[in-house]
Tab-separated table of N, CA and C in Angstrom:
chain	number	residue	atom	x	y	z
A	1	MET	N	121.071	114.255	57.641
A	1	MET	CA	120.959	114.477	58.972
A	1	MET	C	121.591	113.319	59.750
A	2	ASP	N	122.425	113.490	60.697
A	2	ASP	CA	123.192	112.530	61.475
A	2	ASP	C	122.349	111.962	62.459
A	3	ALA	N	122.606	110.727	62.952
A	3	ALA	CA	121.776	110.103	64.015
A	3	ALA	C	121.798	110.952	65.186
A	4	ARG	N	122.990	111.595	65.645
A	4	ARG	CA	122.967	112.415	66.815
A	4	ARG	C	122.124	113.687	66.670
A	5	ASP	N	121.895	114.080	65.426
A	5	ASP	CA	120.958	115.304	65.209
A	5	ASP	C	119.547	114.853	65.322
A	6	ILE	N	119.135	113.562	64.999
A	6	ILE	CA	117.853	113.122	65.048
A	6	ILE	C	117.270	112.819	66.395
A	7	ILE	N	118.084	112.033	67.130
A	7	ILE	CA	117.645	111.569	68.540
A	7	ILE	C	118.445	112.711	69.515
A	8	LYS	N	117.518	113.477	70.152
A	8	LYS	CA	117.958	114.393	71.030
A	8	LYS	C	118.435	113.845	72.457
A	9	ARG	N	117.570	113.068	73.013
A	9	ARG	CA	117.801	112.455	74.406
A	9	ARG	C	116.685	111.381	74.719
A	10	PRO	N	117.116	110.424	75.546
A	10	PRO	CA	116.041	109.536	75.975
A	10	PRO	C	115.067	110.232	76.944
A	11	VAL	N	113.786	109.744	76.941
A	11	VAL	CA	112.824	110.181	77.899
A	11	VAL	C	112.743	109.231	79.055
A	12	ILE	N	113.090	109.786	80.187
A	12	ILE	CA	113.130	108.955	81.454
A	12	ILE	C	111.997	109.397	82.355
A	13	THR	N	110.915	108.497	82.401
A	13	THR	CA	109.801	108.794	83.198
A	13	THR	C	109.515	107.421	83.842
A	14	GLU	N	108.570	107.502	84.798
A	14	GLU	CA	108.085	106.195	85.343
A	14	GLU	C	107.411	105.290	84.283
A	15	ARG	N	106.732	105.882	83.446
A	15	ARG	CA	106.015	105.147	82.309
A	15	ARG	C	106.961	104.647	81.412
A	16	SER	N	107.942	105.300	81.008
A	16	SER	CA	108.896	104.927	79.991
A	16	SER	C	109.789	103.866	80.577
A	17	THR	N	110.092	103.850	81.971
A	17	THR	CA	110.883	102.856	82.549
A	17	THR	C	110.073	101.565	82.539
A	18	ASP	N	108.769	101.651	82.755
A	18	ASP	CA	107.959	100.439	82.717
A	18	ASP	C	107.940	99.781	81.247
A	19	LEU	N	107.986	100.663	80.271
A	19	LEU	CA	107.906	100.261	78.776
A	19	LEU	C	109.237	99.462	78.552
A	20	MET	N	110.331	99.829	79.156
A	20	MET	CA	111.666	99.265	78.824
A	20	MET	C	111.573	97.774	79.224
A	21	ALA	N	110.815	97.248	80.087
A	21	ALA	CA	110.624	95.936	80.283
A	21	ALA	C	110.022	95.052	79.138
A	22	GLU	N	109.363	95.841	78.311
A	22	GLU	CA	108.746	95.336	77.085
A	22	GLU	C	109.680	95.559	75.944
A	23	LYS	N	110.884	96.002	76.117
A	23	LYS	CA	111.722	96.375	75.030
A	23	LYS	C	111.186	97.555	74.222
A	24	LYS	N	110.476	98.552	74.773
A	24	LYS	CA	109.986	99.651	74.112
A	24	LYS	C	110.685	100.794	74.704
A	25	TYR	N	111.307	101.703	73.893
A	25	TYR	CA	112.022	102.847	74.218
A	25	TYR	C	111.485	104.113	73.738
A	26	THR	N	111.573	105.262	74.580
A	26	THR	CA	111.113	106.521	74.202
A	26	THR	C	112.280	107.521	74.100
A	27	PHE	N	112.264	108.321	73.031
A	27	PHE	CA	113.209	109.339	72.740
A	27	PHE	C	112.585	110.583	72.338
A	28	GLU	N	113.235	111.714	72.698
A	28	GLU	CA	112.885	113.074	72.184
A	28	GLU	C	113.682	113.053	70.838
A	29	VAL	N	112.964	113.434	69.792
A	29	VAL	CA	113.514	113.554	68.466
A	29	VAL	C	113.329	114.796	67.765
A	30	ASN	N	114.178	115.118	66.882
A	30	ASN	CA	114.002	116.323	65.938
A	30	ASN	C	112.793	116.247	65.298
A	31	VAL	N	111.981	117.483	65.380
A	31	VAL	CA	110.710	117.602	64.611
A	31	VAL	C	110.784	117.479	63.093
A	32	LYS	N	111.933	117.654	62.547
A	32	LYS	CA	112.109	117.560	61.087
A	32	LYS	C	112.362	116.197	60.584
A	33	ALA	N	112.666	115.348	61.561
A	33	ALA	CA	112.958	113.900	61.195
A	33	ALA	C	111.716	113.166	60.958
A	34	ASN	N	111.798	112.284	59.903
A	34	ASN	CA	110.618	111.430	59.593
A	34	ASN	C	110.804	110.078	60.186
A	35	LYS	N	109.850	109.229	60.078
A	35	LYS	CA	109.867	107.835	60.838
A	35	LYS	C	110.991	107.033	60.289
A	36	THR	N	111.269	107.051	58.977
A	36	THR	CA	112.419	106.327	58.480
A	36	THR	C	113.699	106.797	59.031
A	37	GLN	N	113.922	107.974	59.122
A	37	GLN	CA	115.220	108.622	59.770
A	37	GLN	C	115.336	108.178	61.198
A	38	VAL	N	114.241	108.318	61.960
A	38	VAL	CA	114.278	107.934	63.433
A	38	VAL	C	114.646	106.365	63.504
A	39	LYS	N	113.988	105.619	62.743
A	39	LYS	CA	114.219	104.131	62.791
A	39	LYS	C	115.773	103.750	62.429
A	40	ASP	N	116.213	104.367	61.429
A	40	ASP	CA	117.691	104.149	61.095
A	40	ASP	C	118.476	104.714	62.258
A	41	ALA	N	118.268	105.759	62.857
A	41	ALA	CA	119.023	106.324	63.831
A	41	ALA	C	119.037	105.409	65.190
A	42	VAL	N	117.902	104.861	65.394
A	42	VAL	CA	117.752	104.019	66.613
A	42	VAL	C	118.559	102.645	66.375
A	43	GLU	N	118.469	102.182	65.117
A	43	GLU	CA	119.211	100.911	64.777
A	43	GLU	C	120.678	101.055	64.742
A	44	GLN	N	121.197	102.257	64.603
A	44	GLN	CA	122.665	102.507	64.622
A	44	GLN	C	123.246	102.136	65.861
């Protein structure tokens, strides 16, 4: 599975914007992806 298939889009809400100040990011991801795949996709 390619990184573009795993991460669908960023979640932009007031709460997620506040988390960005703490370098925490929120994404909508494919339900079939596991934690390791999501981690690798974000690091790319």
